[in-house]
Amino acid sequence: MIGPSEAHSGRVLPVMRLVSPVPAFDAPILRLARWMQERYVAPLATVLGAITPPRVAGEETALPGPPPARPERIPVAAGPLGTYRGGPDGLSAIARGDAAFTIRPAPEDEQAVAVDAVAACVSAGRRAIVLVPEAVPVPATVTAIEEAFGDRVCRFLGGSARERYRRWLEIRAGHYDVVVGTRPAVFAPMGELGLVYVARESHGAHREDRAPYYHVREVALRRAVLGRATCVLAAACPTGEAAALQLPVVAPARRSWPVVEVVRPGSEGRAPRLVRSLREARRAFIYAPVPGYGVAQVCRSCGAPAACAACGGMLREEGGRVRCVVCDAEGVCANCGGRTFGIRRGGAERVEEWASRVTTVPVVRPARARLPKRSGEVVIGGADSVRDLGPGGLDLVALLDADAAARRPGLAARERSLAIWMEAVGWARPAGRAIVQSSHPGDPAVQALVRGNPDRFLEREAERRAAAGFPVGAPTFRVVGSDALAAAVARHDPITTLVSARDGRTVCLVVLSPDAVPGFGIEMRRLASEGVVERVEAEPHL
Ligand SMILES: [Zn+2]
Ligand SMILES: [Zn+2]
């Protein structure tokens, strides 16, 4: 409970001590926190704890003074956004505030359209927050904004607790016009907020994996509404949740997508067409998300199917050694203790091996995400390699196994895969091509990749998810508690409830209509005080 003591009918104790001269939040941020408390069924104290960085008292001895005087306008050359379909409307909406739309940037424009959006906001005399999913390596969008706006930009990205708190105090004192950062930056204490821009909206890291389990997209939209700012969701392939909002779409006026060829995977996943293209390519990216060299199939000594002797898990050869993917034990046959296995090749190490024989340039699997060198290089990588690295300009992007996505478990697994593929394929702009290996060229995800447009795929996914009882946009909670939980949940008329038991506790996966969430939250809080509910997790990864 937070508020003036007159507003509270119960007993109120006097304030004992003022811990810090710096208020942790103001009235608008408290309104946002109250909304999060309701939306994510989280205690207000937990929400407020997530909103403010850990306090470092030493930084409060010399608080930042008023911001230095700056010129009124920063000249920023107009970029591509004004030429987009809906672009001029979008730019004037940003200058006005109080709107929301999505941008599907051409791959080579991703950073430049973010700069354009921020410029429209700042030149109207307001401030902007730009949210990126990752801190390392520093996203190209962050670098582009820093180059355009110089010391008016605060990089709220990683750093020590002391540095973060210092920057937070400076933001609060009004030193910056633009804050770029990961999730916590959505709470940056900025006045005169005109724009909240979410880059790579479909990235999984925009969801906070600890209480209060918020999603940056939702908080950004709400913060914009409360502050009369404009919210922009940018992604080549938005999430189903973002698409379901039916916001205006701003996109290139002309098709800006590489030529994408779909070929059937040849023997060991190498179509002749792919091999030929690789031979000619100077700069290429091969998407090979399976790590290691290959998977152990049979024991060479006794012929039994290969399985970990310790836990029965799958054995994989990686770096010349066979290990269990589950428990990491040395690969030993569960049947005879043998240590040599027949390996079904196919991991990224194997791809590196065969690609090196084909290409005329070096083939690498860098530990840290980066684009191929200008001098000519083929980079092999998985999902972790597909980052905001700037325009690619590659000759070739190859997706070796587009059918693998359909085999992955999880409700949103295919959507996640497509988003990553589209970001990777975009690196073939402006002059390169992409080759996708698939035995199902008519698959909606593969077709989305060919067209560079995920709309039909997202429609199909929405139908699939509705049929599975998890409609897109319906709030979902995972609640852990005692056996009384299931009956309590059923009273809220859920769209779907899946009840299971784990470690003697009842686990309910609950899908609700948005209107039912406030009542559900009040009930869950009451049940928590009675010991029936232990934990409520909003929007679990499904
Ligand atoms: Zn094992
Ligand atoms: Zn054996």
XYZ file of C-alpha atoms and ligand atoms in Angstrom:
544
model
C 0.000 0.000 0.000
C 1.447 3.323 -1.014
C -0.205 6.709 -0.610
C -0.798 9.603 1.806
C -1.832 8.500 5.298
C -5.233 10.304 5.038
C -6.130 7.927 2.201
C -5.707 4.879 4.424
C -8.363 3.860 6.924
C -6.198 1.400 8.855
C -3.464 2.015 11.371
C -0.522 4.080 10.120
C 2.850 4.230 11.880
C 5.042 7.331 11.746
C 7.934 7.522 9.301
C 11.038 6.316 11.143
C 13.829 7.459 8.897
C 14.394 8.952 5.452
C 16.777 6.530 3.749
C 17.619 8.616 0.689
C 17.103 12.243 -0.351
C 16.329 10.954 -3.872
C 12.709 9.924 -4.492
C 12.750 6.479 -6.104
C 9.712 7.236 -8.275
C 7.257 9.991 -9.065
C 3.495 9.972 -9.554
C 3.545 8.914 -13.262
C 5.927 6.016 -12.566
C 3.765 4.976 -9.610
C 0.762 4.883 -11.972
C 2.761 2.607 -14.268
C 3.752 0.434 -11.303
C 0.129 0.079 -10.230
C -0.798 -0.989 -13.735
C 2.009 -3.596 -13.677
C 0.868 -4.808 -10.274
C -2.537 -5.556 -11.751
C -1.409 -6.835 -15.167
C 1.285 -9.198 -13.871
C -0.388 -10.091 -10.550
C 2.719 -9.032 -8.641
C 3.154 -7.309 -5.275
C 3.627 -3.532 -5.669
C 6.882 -3.724 -3.688
C 8.266 -6.252 -6.201
C 7.255 -4.007 -9.103
C 8.835 -0.922 -7.523
C 11.978 -2.953 -6.836
C 12.235 -3.775 -10.548
C 11.586 -0.179 -11.600
C 14.437 1.454 -9.664
C 18.081 0.390 -9.879
C 19.780 -0.809 -6.690
C 20.684 2.298 -4.725
C 24.372 3.109 -4.244
C 24.395 5.592 -1.351
C 27.899 6.863 -2.158
C 26.579 8.320 -5.426
C 24.147 10.525 -3.501
C 26.831 12.596 -1.734
C 27.265 14.752 -4.860
C 24.032 14.636 -6.814
C 24.099 15.667 -10.476
C 23.345 19.355 -10.927
C 21.005 20.853 -13.511
C 21.686 19.776 -17.087
C 24.133 21.835 -19.146
C 22.611 24.304 -21.608
C 22.303 22.853 -25.098
C 21.317 24.123 -28.499
C 17.595 23.855 -29.145
C 17.852 21.631 -32.168
C 20.216 18.903 -33.208
C 20.565 18.773 -36.965
C 20.035 15.169 -38.082
C 19.867 14.398 -41.783
C 16.508 12.905 -42.751
C 16.813 9.137 -43.204
C 14.653 6.521 -44.896
C 11.605 6.600 -42.579
C 10.043 9.572 -44.371
C 9.990 7.579 -47.626
C 8.188 4.604 -46.055
C 4.531 3.818 -46.615
C 2.953 5.554 -43.620
C 6.325 7.080 -42.748
C 5.366 10.799 -42.869
C 2.284 10.083 -40.714
C 4.456 8.137 -38.311
C 6.975 10.944 -38.024
C 4.304 13.537 -37.312
C 2.669 11.185 -34.798
C 5.993 10.976 -32.972
C 6.312 14.769 -32.962
C 2.738 15.071 -31.590
C 2.873 12.133 -29.192
C -0.053 9.999 -28.087
C 0.044 7.309 -30.791
C 1.312 3.791 -31.389
C 2.447 2.031 -34.535
C 4.730 -0.706 -35.767
C 7.655 -0.359 -38.139
C 8.915 -3.186 -40.288
C 12.212 -1.744 -41.386
C 14.004 -2.843 -44.509
C 16.915 -4.897 -43.145
C 19.497 -2.311 -44.179
C 17.420 0.528 -42.627
C 16.930 -0.954 -39.165
C 19.282 1.443 -37.389
C 18.529 4.457 -39.585
C 14.751 4.337 -38.979
C 15.366 4.263 -35.227
C 17.503 7.403 -35.610
C 14.736 9.022 -37.698
C 12.107 8.257 -35.060
C 14.266 9.663 -32.267
C 15.071 12.768 -34.347
C 11.357 13.443 -34.862
C 10.805 13.259 -31.115
C 13.827 15.272 -30.003
C 13.334 18.031 -32.557
C 9.786 18.445 -31.235
C 11.394 19.219 -27.860
C 10.603 15.923 -26.173
C 12.647 12.977 -24.918
C 12.969 9.407 -26.142
C 13.628 5.942 -24.735
C 14.969 3.274 -27.104
C 14.792 -0.306 -25.875
C 17.106 -2.976 -27.231
C 17.003 -6.641 -26.229
C 20.700 -7.195 -25.628
C 23.708 -5.402 -24.211
C 26.611 -7.479 -25.604
C 27.761 -6.935 -28.258
C 26.469 -3.369 -28.184
C 23.586 -3.351 -30.715
C 24.188 -1.403 -33.916
C 21.004 0.565 -33.148
C 22.636 1.907 -29.980
C 25.805 2.919 -31.812
C 23.811 4.629 -34.570
C 21.811 6.683 -32.062
C 24.963 7.692 -30.199
C 26.578 8.781 -33.445
C 23.563 10.903 -34.351
C 22.847 12.535 -30.976
C 26.228 12.494 -29.216
C 26.315 13.380 -25.524
C 22.563 13.809 -25.385
C 22.357 10.016 -25.309
C 22.602 7.954 -22.136
C 23.685 4.366 -22.654
C 21.781 2.507 -19.926
C 23.260 -0.846 -20.801
C 25.070 -3.074 -18.326
C 27.845 -1.577 -16.191
C 28.466 -1.791 -12.444
C 25.751 -1.004 -9.896
C 27.546 2.282 -9.154
C 27.669 3.312 -12.815
C 24.043 2.386 -13.354
C 22.871 4.324 -10.348
C 24.955 7.340 -11.375
C 23.421 7.305 -14.850
C 19.953 6.881 -13.393
C 20.512 9.970 -11.217
C 21.694 11.924 -14.260
C 18.676 10.834 -16.300
C 16.467 11.951 -13.424
C 18.193 15.340 -13.334
C 17.370 15.825 -17.024
C 20.871 15.451 -18.488
C 19.801 13.388 -21.485
C 17.311 13.616 -24.319
C 17.635 9.957 -25.252
C 18.089 6.840 -23.140
C 19.049 3.622 -24.906
C 19.040 0.457 -22.892
C 17.754 -3.004 -22.140
C 14.553 -3.840 -20.211
C 15.027 -1.595 -17.116
C 15.426 1.452 -19.383
C 11.660 1.308 -20.007
C 11.370 2.824 -16.501
C 13.972 5.563 -17.089
C 12.891 8.574 -14.989
C 12.489 11.021 -17.858
C 10.100 13.909 -18.022
C 8.627 15.246 -21.274
C 8.700 11.765 -22.735
C 7.678 11.781 -26.397
C 8.744 8.374 -27.708
C 9.212 4.836 -26.437
C 10.822 2.806 -29.215
C 11.128 -0.975 -28.921
C 13.778 -2.375 -31.286
C 13.592 -6.072 -32.326
C 10.234 -6.358 -30.579
C 10.105 -10.134 -31.223
C 13.301 -10.834 -29.294
C 12.818 -13.169 -26.317
C 14.996 -11.026 -24.042
C 12.331 -8.299 -23.956
C 10.549 -10.427 -21.394
C 11.836 -10.272 -17.798
C 12.409 -13.776 -16.470
C 12.131 -12.803 -12.796
C 9.207 -11.366 -10.840
C 7.309 -9.276 -11.852
C 7.798 -11.082 -15.215
C 6.939 -8.056 -17.315
C 7.230 -7.725 -21.091
C 8.891 -4.580 -22.429
C 6.391 -4.305 -25.297
C 3.425 -4.109 -22.931
C 5.101 -1.774 -20.442
C 6.325 0.490 -23.257
C 2.802 0.734 -24.705
C 1.353 1.518 -21.290
C 4.032 4.032 -20.368
C 3.421 5.820 -23.664
C -0.332 5.951 -23.034
C 0.108 7.266 -19.477
C 2.653 9.864 -20.604
C 0.940 10.883 -23.865
C 3.988 9.678 -25.760
C 4.173 7.603 -28.928
C 5.136 3.941 -28.780
C 6.856 2.321 -31.759
C 7.317 -1.431 -32.056
C 9.973 -2.252 -34.649
C 10.694 -5.728 -36.010
C 11.124 -7.491 -39.331
C 8.812 -10.172 -37.946
C 6.705 -8.929 -35.025
C 5.362 -11.261 -32.353
C 1.844 -12.568 -32.711
C 0.992 -10.415 -29.692
C 2.168 -7.251 -31.448
C 0.376 -8.201 -34.679
C -2.850 -8.828 -32.728
C -2.844 -5.189 -31.583
C -3.573 -4.229 -35.216
C -1.546 -1.055 -34.980
C -0.808 0.917 -38.144
C 2.148 -0.626 -40.012
C 4.911 1.541 -41.421
C 6.993 -0.305 -44.019
C 9.191 0.391 -47.037
C 7.217 1.698 -50.010
C 9.060 -0.721 -52.259
C 9.870 -4.341 -51.536
C 13.209 -4.482 -49.736
C 13.908 -8.145 -49.331
C 16.591 -10.426 -50.743
C 15.864 -13.111 -53.299
C 15.139 -16.236 -51.268
C 15.463 -19.645 -52.932
C 13.979 -22.726 -51.311
C 15.761 -25.975 -52.129
C 15.368 -29.506 -50.839
C 18.165 -30.547 -48.513
C 20.553 -32.857 -50.344
C 22.534 -35.680 -48.767
C 23.659 -34.688 -45.277
C 21.774 -31.408 -45.663
C 23.820 -30.080 -48.566
C 21.848 -29.223 -51.666
C 24.021 -28.941 -54.793
C 22.626 -25.429 -55.308
C 23.843 -24.432 -51.857
C 27.310 -25.881 -52.409
C 27.657 -24.029 -55.742
C 26.572 -20.721 -54.210
C 28.938 -21.150 -51.304
C 31.826 -21.709 -53.704
C 31.168 -18.334 -55.314
C 30.387 -16.388 -52.138
C 32.930 -14.041 -50.600
C 30.932 -13.013 -47.536
C 28.332 -15.461 -46.254
C 26.483 -16.532 -43.137
C 25.395 -20.121 -42.561
C 22.707 -20.599 -39.939
C 23.485 -23.911 -38.222
C 21.808 -23.841 -34.809
C 22.745 -27.373 -33.700
C 26.056 -27.275 -31.782
C 28.843 -29.832 -31.927
C 29.887 -32.259 -34.630
C 27.073 -34.783 -34.497
C 24.935 -37.036 -32.333
C 26.023 -40.510 -31.187
C 23.749 -43.147 -32.700
C 25.106 -46.580 -31.761
C 27.854 -48.015 -29.589
C 30.705 -49.296 -31.777
C 31.553 -52.061 -29.262
C 28.172 -53.663 -28.660
C 25.836 -52.111 -31.212
C 23.345 -50.881 -28.607
C 21.644 -47.519 -29.240
C 23.874 -44.802 -27.788
C 22.714 -43.356 -24.461
C 24.426 -41.821 -21.459
C 25.432 -44.470 -18.881
C 24.770 -42.003 -16.053
C 21.362 -40.615 -17.024
C 20.238 -42.148 -20.321
C 20.522 -38.778 -22.077
C 21.595 -38.048 -25.650
C 25.337 -38.176 -26.397
C 26.910 -35.559 -28.645
C 30.367 -35.204 -30.105
C 31.729 -31.697 -29.592
C 35.325 -30.532 -29.827
C 36.472 -34.124 -30.434
C 34.846 -35.514 -27.263
C 31.556 -37.311 -26.725
C 29.526 -36.006 -23.794
C 25.974 -36.239 -22.486
C 23.865 -33.207 -23.420
C 21.763 -33.633 -20.264
C 24.288 -34.255 -17.459
C 27.564 -33.424 -19.265
C 29.112 -36.789 -18.254
C 31.803 -38.361 -20.450
C 30.129 -40.437 -23.163
C 30.063 -44.045 -21.977
C 27.800 -46.761 -23.363
C 25.082 -47.612 -20.858
C 25.143 -51.245 -22.063
C 28.842 -52.220 -22.247
C 30.881 -49.251 -21.065
C 32.288 -48.668 -24.570
C 33.559 -45.201 -25.467
C 33.389 -45.157 -29.262
C 30.190 -44.423 -31.099
C 28.808 -44.195 -34.574
C 28.103 -40.486 -35.043
C 25.361 -38.994 -37.187
C 27.079 -35.861 -38.410
C 25.244 -32.582 -38.790
C 26.186 -30.046 -36.102
C 27.868 -26.694 -36.689
C 31.361 -28.253 -36.386
C 30.573 -30.649 -39.193
C 29.171 -27.799 -41.286
C 32.426 -25.927 -40.744
C 34.325 -29.016 -41.905
C 32.503 -29.475 -45.201
C 32.073 -25.776 -45.910
C 35.838 -25.249 -45.537
C 36.417 -27.676 -48.384
C 33.974 -25.841 -50.610
C 34.767 -22.165 -50.140
C 37.640 -20.020 -51.353
C 37.543 -17.827 -48.211
C 38.128 -18.695 -44.522
C 35.265 -20.409 -42.669
C 34.883 -19.511 -39.000
C 32.620 -20.200 -36.021
C 33.295 -17.115 -33.888
C 32.511 -17.347 -30.181
C 31.074 -13.824 -30.235
C 28.463 -12.701 -32.752
C 29.906 -10.744 -35.661
C 29.429 -10.294 -39.388
C 31.887 -11.818 -41.887
C 35.027 -9.751 -42.439
C 35.116 -7.356 -45.393
C 38.106 -9.211 -46.766
C 35.954 -12.292 -47.340
C 34.758 -14.881 -44.850
C 32.034 -17.396 -44.157
C 30.594 -17.215 -40.638
C 28.730 -20.186 -39.174
C 26.464 -19.549 -36.213
C 23.213 -20.292 -34.421
C 20.488 -18.169 -32.842
C 23.042 -16.427 -30.613
C 24.916 -15.186 -33.665
C 21.889 -13.409 -35.122
C 22.147 -10.033 -33.414
C 21.649 -6.384 -34.242
C 25.025 -6.078 -35.975
C 24.079 -3.486 -38.589
C 23.463 -3.868 -42.323
C 24.992 -7.108 -43.583
C 25.686 -6.599 -47.281
C 26.412 -10.334 -47.573
C 26.519 -12.344 -50.805
C 24.787 -15.324 -49.286
C 22.770 -16.339 -46.233
C 22.044 -20.059 -45.913
C 19.495 -21.698 -43.609
C 20.413 -25.373 -43.566
C 17.342 -26.896 -41.930
C 14.173 -24.835 -41.962
C 12.158 -27.965 -41.126
C 13.807 -28.187 -37.696
C 11.652 -25.355 -36.358
C 8.499 -27.414 -36.745
C 10.049 -30.130 -34.592
C 10.897 -27.808 -31.729
C 8.580 -27.906 -28.727
C 6.812 -24.791 -27.480
C 3.829 -22.758 -28.496
C 5.830 -19.839 -29.881
C 8.869 -21.816 -31.087
C 8.043 -21.448 -34.778
C 7.373 -17.742 -34.430
C 10.723 -17.304 -32.643
C 12.501 -19.277 -35.364
C 10.969 -17.208 -38.148
C 11.944 -13.955 -36.435
C 15.574 -15.123 -36.211
C 15.583 -16.387 -39.805
C 14.230 -13.095 -41.106
C 16.892 -11.140 -39.255
C 19.596 -13.427 -40.678
C 18.183 -13.417 -44.219
C 18.038 -9.620 -44.067
C 21.845 -9.610 -44.032
C 21.735 -10.535 -47.725
C 20.436 -7.038 -48.537
C 20.961 -5.190 -50.758
C 22.625 -7.398 -53.391
C 22.949 -10.915 -52.008
C 20.617 -13.887 -51.893
C 19.376 -16.421 -49.395
C 19.101 -20.179 -49.773
C 16.717 -22.020 -47.496
C 16.757 -25.811 -47.285
C 13.339 -27.278 -46.622
C 11.371 -30.354 -47.625
C 8.158 -28.344 -47.170
C 8.446 -25.268 -49.403
C 4.739 -24.522 -48.901
C 5.107 -24.234 -45.130
C 3.769 -20.813 -44.013
C 7.021 -19.996 -42.195
C 9.084 -20.788 -45.298
C 6.684 -18.770 -47.444
C 6.943 -15.834 -45.041
C 10.678 -16.001 -45.461
C 10.425 -16.012 -49.239
C 8.075 -13.021 -49.292
C 9.719 -11.149 -46.461
C 6.267 -10.762 -44.982
C 5.073 -12.734 -41.937
C 1.400 -11.637 -41.988
C -0.100 -14.869 -43.290
C 2.159 -16.959 -41.099
C 1.075 -14.962 -38.044
C -2.591 -15.396 -38.993
C -2.115 -19.153 -39.197
C -0.246 -19.191 -35.912
C -3.052 -17.218 -34.287
C -5.569 -19.842 -35.469
C -3.341 -22.656 -34.238
C -2.889 -21.044 -30.843
C -6.598 -20.325 -30.457
C -7.345 -23.966 -31.280
C -4.800 -25.064 -28.674
C -6.572 -22.956 -26.026
C -3.921 -20.226 -25.913
C -5.310 -17.348 -27.992
C -2.748 -14.679 -28.855
C -3.070 -11.748 -26.464
C -4.968 -13.642 -23.755
C -3.104 -13.126 -20.454
C -1.511 -16.352 -19.239
C -0.283 -17.198 -15.752
C 1.514 -20.120 -14.174
C 0.394 -20.387 -10.553
C 2.008 -22.682 -7.989
C 0.207 -23.519 -4.753
C -1.620 -26.097 -2.665
C -4.400 -28.495 -3.807
C -7.049 -25.833 -3.099
C -5.620 -23.853 -6.014
C -7.362 -25.589 -8.923
C -10.864 -24.923 -7.565
C -10.000 -21.267 -6.852
C -8.703 -20.761 -10.384
C -11.801 -22.364 -11.933
C -13.981 -19.642 -10.342
C -12.466 -17.059 -12.698
C -13.967 -18.603 -15.792
C -10.602 -19.212 -17.513
C -10.364 -19.819 -21.257
C -7.999 -22.704 -20.532
C -6.678 -24.318 -17.363
C -4.030 -27.019 -17.304
C -3.474 -28.497 -13.867
C -0.443 -30.596 -13.000
C 1.474 -31.586 -9.892
C 5.161 -31.053 -9.237
C 7.121 -31.747 -6.035
C 3.870 -32.117 -4.129
C 2.580 -28.720 -5.273
C -0.258 -27.945 -7.654
C 0.732 -26.063 -10.803
C -2.015 -24.321 -12.805
C -1.472 -22.857 -16.212
C -4.327 -20.366 -16.600
C -5.416 -18.470 -19.706
C -7.816 -15.578 -19.013
C -9.663 -12.941 -20.924
C -8.063 -9.540 -20.247
C -11.133 -8.354 -18.292
C -10.775 -11.222 -15.845
C -7.219 -10.343 -14.801
C -7.919 -7.676 -12.123
C -10.368 -9.908 -10.225
C -8.066 -12.870 -10.637
C -5.155 -10.841 -9.241
C -7.107 -9.737 -6.166
C -8.093 -13.338 -5.496
C -4.534 -14.624 -5.980
C -3.210 -12.020 -3.526
C -5.833 -13.042 -0.992
C -4.974 -16.720 -1.472
C -1.277 -15.901 -1.114
C -1.977 -14.401 2.307
C -3.784 -17.643 3.212
C -0.887 -19.795 2.011
C -2.824 -21.351 -0.886
C -0.829 -19.515 -3.589
C 2.965 -19.598 -3.493
C 3.960 -18.006 -6.750
C 2.327 -16.357 -9.768
C 4.329 -16.098 -12.981
C 2.864 -13.977 -15.763
C 3.334 -14.876 -19.443
C 5.547 -17.945 -18.945
C 7.498 -19.100 -22.001
C 5.299 -21.787 -23.516
Zn 23.852 -38.024 -18.832
Zn 28.129 -50.656 -25.875
